[in-house]
Amino acid sequence: MRSRFMTMGISAALACVAAAGQVSAAPLPGWVPSQTQLDAMIQEALRPFEWTTLVPSPDSRLIFVSSSEGNDANDGLSPERPVRTIARGCELLRDGEPDWLLLKRGDVWEENIGWWGKSGRSASERMVVTSYGEGDRPRLLTGTSSVMSMSNNTPRRFLAFTGFSATPHERTPSDSPSGMIMLSGGQDVLLEDLEISGYKDNIVIQGGAWKNVAVRGCVVTDAWSATSHSQGIFVRNTEGLVVEGCVFDHNGWNESVAGAEATIFNHNMYLQTKQGPAVVRGNFVARASSHGLQARSGGDVSGNVWVLNALNILLGGGKSPTPGGVSGRVVGNAIVAARDLSATAPRGLGIQVVNISEDGVVVARNLLGYNQGSGPRGIQIQPNGNAPAVGVQRCFVTQNVMHEWGRGVEISQPDEGQVLEGVVVLRNQFSGSTTQMMAKAPADALGVVTFAGNLYSCGTPSANAFQLAGDGKLDFHEWVATVEQDAQWDTAVSLPDTLPELLRWAPSDIASGSLEDLIEHFRGMRRGGEVEPDDIARLRRAWIGS
């Protein structure tokens, strides 16, 4: 029978939390967002994905390139007279003009784009590298080289790279090429509908200052290195970064190559400090070496699906954290089946917030379910980080469902010189079929940490279900008497008991017999294909509702 949770979604399931008992009438701090504001955050997280419409200007020069039909003696100005090599096509583009380089779909080049030294005219008149014709994305086999490199100090502006795939087909463990390399600084650069796979770092954006960079609808997979760190995407020194509607899978490791095993240093998305907050929305993020996402500069992490990552979402933190802290929101994510990093590195972390400023962080309406790691943490609030971290100054955790995770909310003791204040844990659901740790908080922080109106369900209340660090473990009745007077325990909460049961509620056209089937399905995403970015949103809605 379909469960109450699967029928109604998180929003309605948490209405049941409120109905189960009276939520504390104590006034919430003024900085806590209203229900209307939370609803607006969810609507923003769920807005439909739309491919970018790029249109040539009247004076654009269109250069056609075909490895199967081209000749570099041609002028390249029509599909009937294409040049053959990408190098020749690039030579015909004019710096500062809205020219287009079009690669024929279905063709394959043993060639890369190479060093890139040109810009477009304006944000509305970009220089574009894209495709033409029918069939699969044009494919670049780049040997042991990168796809493209902007590597001097002249800023590159007003560019779009869309609709092709690339992989280093001759790479060996001693080779370490990165894929799309953007080091020059610049602004208004779009990477869309790209398939980049198998490089040391598939996408690198750092060096000079960048502004308004969007990575949209791309499939970024299988980055690895046997000699250094490795990331799906690495970003630093960038304001206005958007990562939207992409697939990131199995980046930072290669279990078949000695020295390229999973480590704590490699991630699907690594967004460093010393940049602006990012928007990470509507992505499918799977099987990272370590983190699905490190958003060290904060930002908006919403509406994503996370599968089989050792650690899923880090907001803030880092070796050199942002002075004064960061802020953001983690809203409307489906986080499923976290795993251990390795046999000797237990993991299983859902959401971690570190170094949070007075502007605060909202963690709301997320599903965390079916953890497979042996070091489980659902939502971890850490007022302890490297200097100059400030601690956690404001954090609102509300309307989340943590089911079969192993441990719910864990609030750490602040380090010396850091603060823990303004933490509100309101109307969440913690449930599972076996005894587990529901909540943990420092015993001396009850004046600044508020638990209210949460629903707990785990069969018979355990003597070890709660913990006040410093005072020992508590059973449910002791927790109510000491911490949360309006907490509820409901043994009848009905949620899918197993991950296979959850997978069955995916839309019928999304392959989901297993997590591996699901991942393979989304790795095939492309513009105009059978799998598109809006399918990520459909899966998320099927699992957790609106």
XYZ file of C-alpha atoms in Angstrom:
546
model
C 0.000 0.000 0.000
C 1.294 3.477 -0.823
C 2.539 5.195 2.307
C 1.267 8.445 3.733
C 4.671 9.977 2.965
C 4.787 8.903 -0.678
C 1.193 9.917 -1.288
C 1.442 13.417 0.082
C 5.107 14.403 -0.029
C 7.178 16.161 2.607
C 4.936 19.222 2.899
C 1.824 17.226 3.758
C 3.728 14.712 5.879
C 4.970 17.552 8.025
C 1.472 18.938 8.318
C 0.904 15.669 10.158
C 3.783 16.606 12.475
C 1.992 19.792 13.451
C -1.318 17.968 13.783
C 0.246 15.398 16.110
C 0.745 17.983 18.822
C 0.865 21.654 19.624
C 3.985 23.384 18.382
C 5.538 25.614 21.019
C 3.844 28.957 21.308
C 7.136 30.609 22.213
C 7.932 33.333 19.674
C 10.600 32.514 17.138
C 13.507 34.895 16.523
C 12.713 37.669 14.074
C 15.286 36.446 11.563
C 13.508 33.099 11.067
C 11.747 33.118 7.655
C 7.969 32.915 7.584
C 6.054 30.022 6.054
C 5.323 32.247 3.047
C 9.036 32.880 2.593
C 9.779 29.141 2.875
C 7.141 28.402 0.244
C 8.759 30.968 -2.053
C 12.150 29.258 -1.601
C 10.620 25.948 -2.657
C 8.980 27.486 -5.710
C 12.329 28.967 -6.724
C 13.998 25.572 -6.260
C 11.397 23.922 -8.492
C 11.236 26.408 -11.324
C 11.417 24.661 -14.705
C 14.751 24.351 -16.446
C 14.942 26.181 -19.775
C 17.731 25.787 -22.284
C 19.444 29.013 -23.272
C 18.304 30.434 -26.595
C 21.301 31.688 -28.561
C 20.692 33.581 -31.806
C 23.366 34.854 -34.242
C 23.565 38.587 -34.829
C 22.967 39.938 -38.355
C 26.717 40.351 -38.807
C 27.805 37.092 -37.140
C 30.210 34.961 -39.121
C 29.130 31.289 -38.976
C 31.977 28.823 -39.441
C 30.987 25.191 -40.108
C 33.367 22.346 -39.251
C 32.988 18.692 -40.268
C 35.585 15.966 -39.776
C 33.704 13.709 -42.211
C 32.923 16.169 -45.023
C 35.171 19.187 -44.497
C 38.267 20.528 -46.193
C 40.445 23.246 -44.702
C 40.693 24.782 -48.155
C 36.970 25.641 -47.904
C 35.789 28.969 -46.520
C 33.608 27.239 -43.900
C 30.763 29.700 -44.397
C 28.045 27.136 -45.087
C 27.232 23.502 -44.230
C 28.048 22.672 -47.847
C 31.582 24.132 -47.548
C 32.786 23.185 -44.049
C 36.393 23.234 -42.988
C 37.735 19.968 -41.564
C 39.725 20.868 -38.446
C 38.669 22.729 -35.342
C 41.973 24.607 -35.444
C 41.160 26.040 -38.873
C 37.655 26.946 -37.761
C 38.990 28.836 -34.754
C 41.362 30.804 -36.970
C 38.370 32.156 -38.908
C 36.653 33.578 -35.811
C 37.084 37.326 -35.210
C 37.983 38.545 -31.720
C 35.345 40.885 -30.276
C 32.648 39.759 -32.714
C 29.551 37.520 -32.232
C 30.935 34.767 -34.470
C 29.918 31.105 -34.239
C 31.931 27.908 -34.613
C 29.568 25.031 -35.487
C 30.706 21.393 -35.213
C 28.744 18.780 -37.144
C 26.727 16.428 -34.952
C 27.772 12.805 -35.225
C 31.327 13.703 -36.255
C 34.442 12.792 -34.275
C 37.744 14.705 -34.091
C 41.044 13.513 -32.654
C 41.678 17.144 -31.795
C 40.995 19.691 -29.090
C 39.945 23.332 -29.153
C 43.241 24.266 -27.560
C 44.276 27.700 -26.356
C 41.377 30.151 -26.474
C 42.143 33.847 -26.900
C 38.944 35.457 -28.211
C 35.829 37.149 -26.837
C 32.381 38.043 -28.087
C 30.845 41.493 -28.444
C 28.469 41.688 -25.467
C 26.402 39.546 -23.107
C 23.617 39.458 -25.706
C 25.999 38.933 -28.655
C 28.321 36.149 -27.575
C 30.931 34.252 -29.483
C 29.572 30.694 -29.607
C 31.048 27.224 -30.054
C 28.177 24.816 -30.684
C 26.874 22.168 -33.099
C 24.737 21.802 -36.217
C 22.864 19.002 -37.906
C 21.260 15.889 -36.424
C 22.511 13.055 -34.225
C 24.788 12.717 -31.230
C 26.864 15.530 -29.847
C 30.042 16.155 -31.880
C 32.828 14.322 -30.067
C 36.344 15.551 -29.336
C 38.951 12.887 -28.558
C 41.688 15.015 -27.044
C 44.420 12.403 -26.537
C 46.363 13.443 -23.441
C 45.468 17.142 -23.758
C 42.826 19.466 -22.359
C 39.660 20.397 -24.243
C 40.198 24.147 -24.097
C 42.392 26.533 -22.123
C 42.101 30.247 -21.373
C 45.424 30.637 -19.669
C 46.828 34.153 -19.922
C 45.944 37.375 -18.123
C 43.707 38.922 -20.794
C 40.079 38.545 -19.647
C 37.754 36.538 -21.894
C 34.195 37.764 -22.133
C 30.834 37.005 -23.699
C 31.323 33.368 -24.660
C 29.168 30.243 -24.939
C 30.420 26.670 -25.325
C 27.507 24.327 -25.931
C 26.482 20.968 -27.306
C 29.672 18.866 -27.665
C 31.415 16.062 -25.789
C 35.085 15.536 -24.966
C 37.300 12.893 -23.396
C 41.100 12.281 -23.269
C 41.035 8.952 -25.120
C 44.799 8.252 -24.915
C 45.266 9.162 -21.267
C 47.446 6.988 -19.012
C 47.896 7.161 -15.213
C 50.944 9.379 -15.670
C 48.943 11.980 -17.645
C 46.964 14.682 -15.829
C 45.110 16.860 -18.346
C 42.207 18.970 -17.153
C 39.209 19.475 -19.421
C 37.679 22.946 -19.774
C 40.297 25.272 -18.226
C 39.346 28.888 -17.509
C 42.191 30.805 -15.848
C 42.232 34.178 -17.594
C 39.398 35.854 -15.724
C 36.497 37.494 -17.509
C 32.724 37.570 -17.515
C 29.523 36.207 -19.004
C 30.630 32.707 -19.961
C 28.138 29.897 -20.555
C 28.936 26.176 -20.538
C 25.784 24.276 -21.551
C 24.847 20.789 -22.770
C 28.479 19.661 -22.655
C 29.591 16.112 -21.878
C 33.041 16.252 -20.278
C 34.499 13.008 -18.964
C 37.722 11.424 -17.781
C 40.030 14.388 -17.165
C 41.948 15.156 -13.973
C 39.567 18.044 -13.343
C 36.749 18.133 -15.858
C 36.027 21.855 -15.438
C 38.374 24.399 -13.800
C 37.386 28.044 -13.260
C 39.892 30.117 -11.256
C 42.939 32.342 -11.792
C 41.798 35.826 -12.765
C 38.529 37.233 -11.456
C 35.394 35.810 -13.092
C 31.861 37.211 -13.109
C 28.599 35.613 -14.233
C 29.609 32.086 -15.189
C 26.855 29.519 -15.794
C 27.276 25.741 -16.065
C 23.930 24.364 -17.228
C 22.617 21.036 -18.466
C 26.092 19.475 -18.626
C 27.098 15.851 -17.939
C 30.366 15.846 -15.968
C 31.690 12.386 -15.132
C 34.623 10.182 -14.179
C 37.342 12.722 -13.347
C 40.358 11.016 -11.767
C 44.046 11.328 -11.079
C 46.742 8.979 -9.799
C 49.163 11.841 -9.094
C 47.143 14.745 -7.625
C 43.740 15.870 -6.428
C 40.838 15.574 -8.866
C 37.426 17.252 -9.155
C 34.371 17.203 -11.376
C 34.339 21.002 -11.248
C 36.669 23.291 -9.297
C 35.778 26.982 -8.963
C 37.484 29.881 -7.237
C 37.517 33.692 -7.542
C 34.115 33.800 -9.249
C 31.115 36.046 -8.591
C 27.695 35.024 -9.877
C 28.291 31.296 -10.424
C 25.260 29.185 -11.393
C 25.416 25.375 -11.662
C 22.005 24.197 -12.828
C 20.397 21.108 -14.310
C 23.668 19.168 -14.581
C 24.687 15.569 -13.927
C 27.827 15.023 -11.837
C 28.780 11.380 -11.368
C 31.803 9.442 -10.109
C 34.231 12.346 -10.093
C 37.535 12.351 -8.194
C 38.336 8.641 -8.294
C 38.922 5.601 -10.454
C 38.876 2.336 -8.558
C 40.576 0.497 -11.435
C 43.724 2.697 -11.384
C 46.309 2.348 -8.610
C 46.701 5.623 -6.763
C 43.364 7.014 -8.001
C 41.204 5.578 -5.235
C 38.599 7.663 -3.413
C 40.047 10.211 -0.962
C 38.698 13.000 1.214
C 40.235 15.625 -1.091
C 38.263 14.907 -4.274
C 34.677 15.899 -5.008
C 31.982 16.191 -7.656
C 31.718 19.960 -7.088
C 34.407 21.886 -5.228
C 33.487 25.566 -4.895
C 36.279 27.199 -2.913
C 36.396 30.161 -0.570
C 37.451 33.632 -1.782
C 34.495 34.027 -4.132
C 30.811 34.908 -4.059
C 27.986 32.584 -3.044
C 26.882 30.181 -5.767
C 23.526 28.887 -6.980
C 23.494 25.074 -7.227
C 20.020 24.097 -8.360
C 18.265 21.121 -9.926
C 21.322 18.880 -10.415
C 21.728 15.090 -10.194
C 24.830 14.417 -8.080
C 26.106 10.857 -7.590
C 29.050 8.735 -6.404
C 31.558 11.462 -5.589
C 34.917 10.401 -4.220
C 34.060 12.378 -1.081
C 31.642 15.318 -1.222
C 28.881 15.759 -3.717
C 29.303 19.487 -3.090
C 31.603 21.691 -1.093
C 30.052 25.173 -1.227
C 32.627 26.841 0.984
C 31.441 30.361 0.137
C 27.796 29.608 0.859
C 24.878 30.152 -1.498
C 21.643 28.549 -2.629
C 21.657 24.732 -2.783
C 18.150 23.741 -3.762
C 16.091 21.158 -5.618
C 18.945 18.714 -6.256
C 18.996 14.901 -6.146
C 21.974 13.289 -4.356
C 22.753 9.563 -4.643
C 25.552 7.399 -3.167
C 27.873 10.222 -2.120
C 30.072 9.686 0.926
C 29.298 13.228 2.083
C 26.607 15.155 0.267
C 26.444 18.884 1.039
C 28.926 21.113 2.879
C 27.956 24.766 3.239
C 30.806 26.922 4.563
C 34.005 25.687 6.155
C 37.334 25.073 4.496
C 41.014 25.279 5.384
C 40.912 29.084 5.076
C 37.252 29.891 5.782
C 35.559 33.133 4.823
C 36.126 35.821 7.509
C 32.821 36.700 9.170
C 31.176 33.502 7.953
C 28.907 32.663 5.039
C 25.156 32.360 4.578
C 22.749 30.515 2.339
C 20.023 27.936 2.139
C 19.747 24.193 1.600
C 16.172 23.649 0.488
C 14.156 20.941 -1.232
C 16.923 18.403 -1.832
C 16.479 14.615 -2.009
C 19.525 12.954 -0.423
C 19.528 9.179 -0.741
C 21.841 6.299 0.168
C 24.990 7.988 1.423
C 27.914 5.563 1.575
C 31.297 5.043 3.212
C 34.253 6.672 1.488
C 36.175 3.397 1.765
C 36.403 0.309 3.928
C 38.592 2.248 6.367
C 36.848 5.624 6.124
C 33.278 5.450 7.483
C 31.010 8.179 6.177
C 27.322 8.785 5.513
C 26.807 12.531 5.972
C 23.816 14.401 4.606
C 24.124 18.154 5.237
C 26.922 19.926 7.099
C 27.000 23.645 7.928
C 30.165 25.337 9.205
C 31.229 28.980 9.712
C 27.777 30.555 9.427
C 27.372 34.330 9.673
C 24.631 36.460 11.243
C 22.776 36.308 7.911
C 22.270 32.639 8.701
C 21.425 29.448 6.846
C 18.035 27.823 6.254
C 17.893 24.021 5.974
C 14.332 23.189 4.985
C 12.149 20.560 3.335
C 14.893 18.121 2.489
C 14.587 14.344 2.404
C 17.498 12.375 3.850
C 16.855 8.676 3.499
C 18.262 5.150 3.450
C 21.807 5.864 4.540
C 24.281 3.080 3.721
C 27.335 4.560 5.468
C 28.651 3.356 8.801
C 29.369 6.870 10.131
C 25.929 8.434 9.719
C 25.152 12.093 10.350
C 21.935 13.545 8.973
C 22.234 17.304 9.524
C 25.449 18.349 11.255
C 25.778 21.862 12.676
C 29.432 22.578 13.418
C 30.503 25.736 15.276
C 34.079 24.528 15.053
C 36.335 25.142 12.109
C 39.713 26.485 11.116
C 40.485 30.110 11.999
C 39.033 32.607 11.269
C 35.733 30.675 11.378
C 33.095 32.395 13.524
C 31.102 29.320 14.557
C 27.376 29.089 13.765
C 25.474 32.293 14.469
C 22.071 31.547 12.928
C 20.714 28.242 11.603
C 17.060 27.337 11.009
C 16.332 23.629 10.454
C 12.702 23.003 9.610
C 10.306 20.638 7.825
C 12.941 18.063 6.903
C 12.362 14.304 6.855
C 15.234 12.070 7.990
C 14.245 8.433 7.538
C 16.409 5.341 7.998
C 19.494 7.542 8.272
C 20.985 6.324 11.547
C 21.455 9.713 13.206
C 19.335 12.822 12.841
C 20.509 16.298 13.882
C 23.904 16.647 15.562
C 25.012 19.989 17.006
C 28.671 20.126 18.003
C 30.339 21.906 20.901
C 31.818 25.239 19.739
C 35.572 25.633 19.631
C 37.227 28.291 21.741
C 36.730 31.697 20.154
C 33.720 30.550 18.100
C 30.060 30.926 18.895
C 26.968 28.738 18.816
C 23.765 30.738 18.908
C 20.451 31.167 17.163
C 19.909 27.507 16.230
C 16.249 26.519 15.772
C 15.214 22.922 14.989
C 11.476 23.114 14.322
C 8.864 20.638 13.015
C 11.118 18.013 11.460
C 10.487 14.283 11.228
C 13.070 11.749 12.435
C 12.139 8.142 11.787
C 13.444 4.661 11.161
C 12.743 1.002 11.678
C 15.571 0.425 14.162
C 16.896 2.192 17.223
C 18.997 5.200 16.265
C 20.259 8.510 17.596
C 17.617 11.135 16.851
C 19.203 14.337 18.157
C 22.370 15.475 19.883
C 23.251 18.879 21.310
C 25.715 20.344 23.810
C 24.241 20.338 27.306
C 25.370 23.911 27.976
C 23.818 25.295 24.756
C 20.124 24.906 25.568
C 19.742 28.643 25.988
C 20.725 29.275 22.365
C 19.472 26.062 20.718
C 15.716 25.531 20.368
C 14.069 22.194 19.582
C 10.299 22.491 19.084
C 7.452 20.483 17.579
C 9.549 17.684 16.078
C 8.141 14.220 15.410
C 10.209 11.157 16.322
C 9.410 7.581 15.340
C 11.547 4.512 15.839
C 9.463 1.723 17.287
C 9.784 1.682 21.077
C 11.482 4.808 22.451
C 15.115 3.957 23.191
C 17.098 4.949 26.242
C 19.815 6.142 23.842
C 17.726 8.025 21.275
C 18.904 11.478 22.426
C 22.071 12.949 23.827
C 23.108 16.090 25.641
C 26.862 16.108 25.239
C 28.329 16.436 28.707
C 25.229 15.055 30.453
C 24.925 11.687 28.716
C 22.196 9.949 26.745
C 18.466 10.413 27.301
C 15.333 8.493 26.511
C 12.393 10.253 24.876
C 10.655 11.144 28.144
C 13.846 12.660 29.546
C 14.329 14.623 26.310
C 10.806 16.035 26.604
C 11.323 16.969 30.237
C 14.714 18.582 29.616
C 14.742 19.973 26.070
C 11.572 19.776 23.959
C 8.276 19.841 25.795
C 6.132 19.552 22.650
C 8.077 16.713 20.986
C 5.948 13.850 19.683
C 6.647 10.116 19.429
C 4.544 8.275 16.825
C 5.082 4.580 16.245
C 2.562 4.634 13.380
C 4.455 6.916 10.981
C 4.381 5.166 7.596
C 7.318 5.692 5.248
C 8.940 3.340 2.729
C 10.924 0.824 4.761
C 13.530 0.160 2.081
C 15.342 1.937 -0.707
C 13.908 -0.372 -3.441
C 10.443 0.683 -2.327
C 11.386 4.344 -2.734
C 12.898 3.661 -6.167
C 9.601 2.203 -7.358
C 7.985 5.601 -7.007
C 10.186 7.167 -9.678
C 8.285 8.183 -12.843
C 7.747 5.146 -15.074
C 9.949 6.492 -17.882
C 12.956 6.924 -15.559
C 14.972 3.703 -15.256
C 15.141 3.004 -11.534
C 15.345 -0.734 -10.924
C 18.459 0.022 -8.897
C 20.537 3.056 -8.004
C 23.006 2.028 -10.708
C 20.181 1.969 -13.286
C 19.083 5.413 -12.136
C 22.590 6.839 -12.432
C 23.125 5.352 -15.878
C 19.798 6.825 -16.986
C 20.843 10.358 -16.090
C 24.334 9.999 -17.540
C 22.566 9.903 -20.909
C 21.093 13.390 -20.499
C 21.367 15.821 -23.417
C 19.436 18.604 -25.074
C 16.664 17.169 -27.214
C 17.359 13.653 -25.930
C 15.204 11.175 -24.066
C 16.612 12.466 -20.753
C 16.597 16.203 -20.035
C 17.255 18.327 -16.919
C 13.556 18.603 -16.074
C 13.604 14.823 -15.453
C 15.748 15.532 -12.373
C 12.961 17.745 -11.039
C 10.341 15.102 -11.867
C 12.290 12.482 -9.911
C 12.666 14.827 -6.972
C 8.933 15.586 -6.959
C 8.080 11.880 -7.120
C 10.235 11.241 -4.052
C 9.454 14.201 -1.820
C 6.550 16.161 -3.302
C 6.338 19.913 -3.784
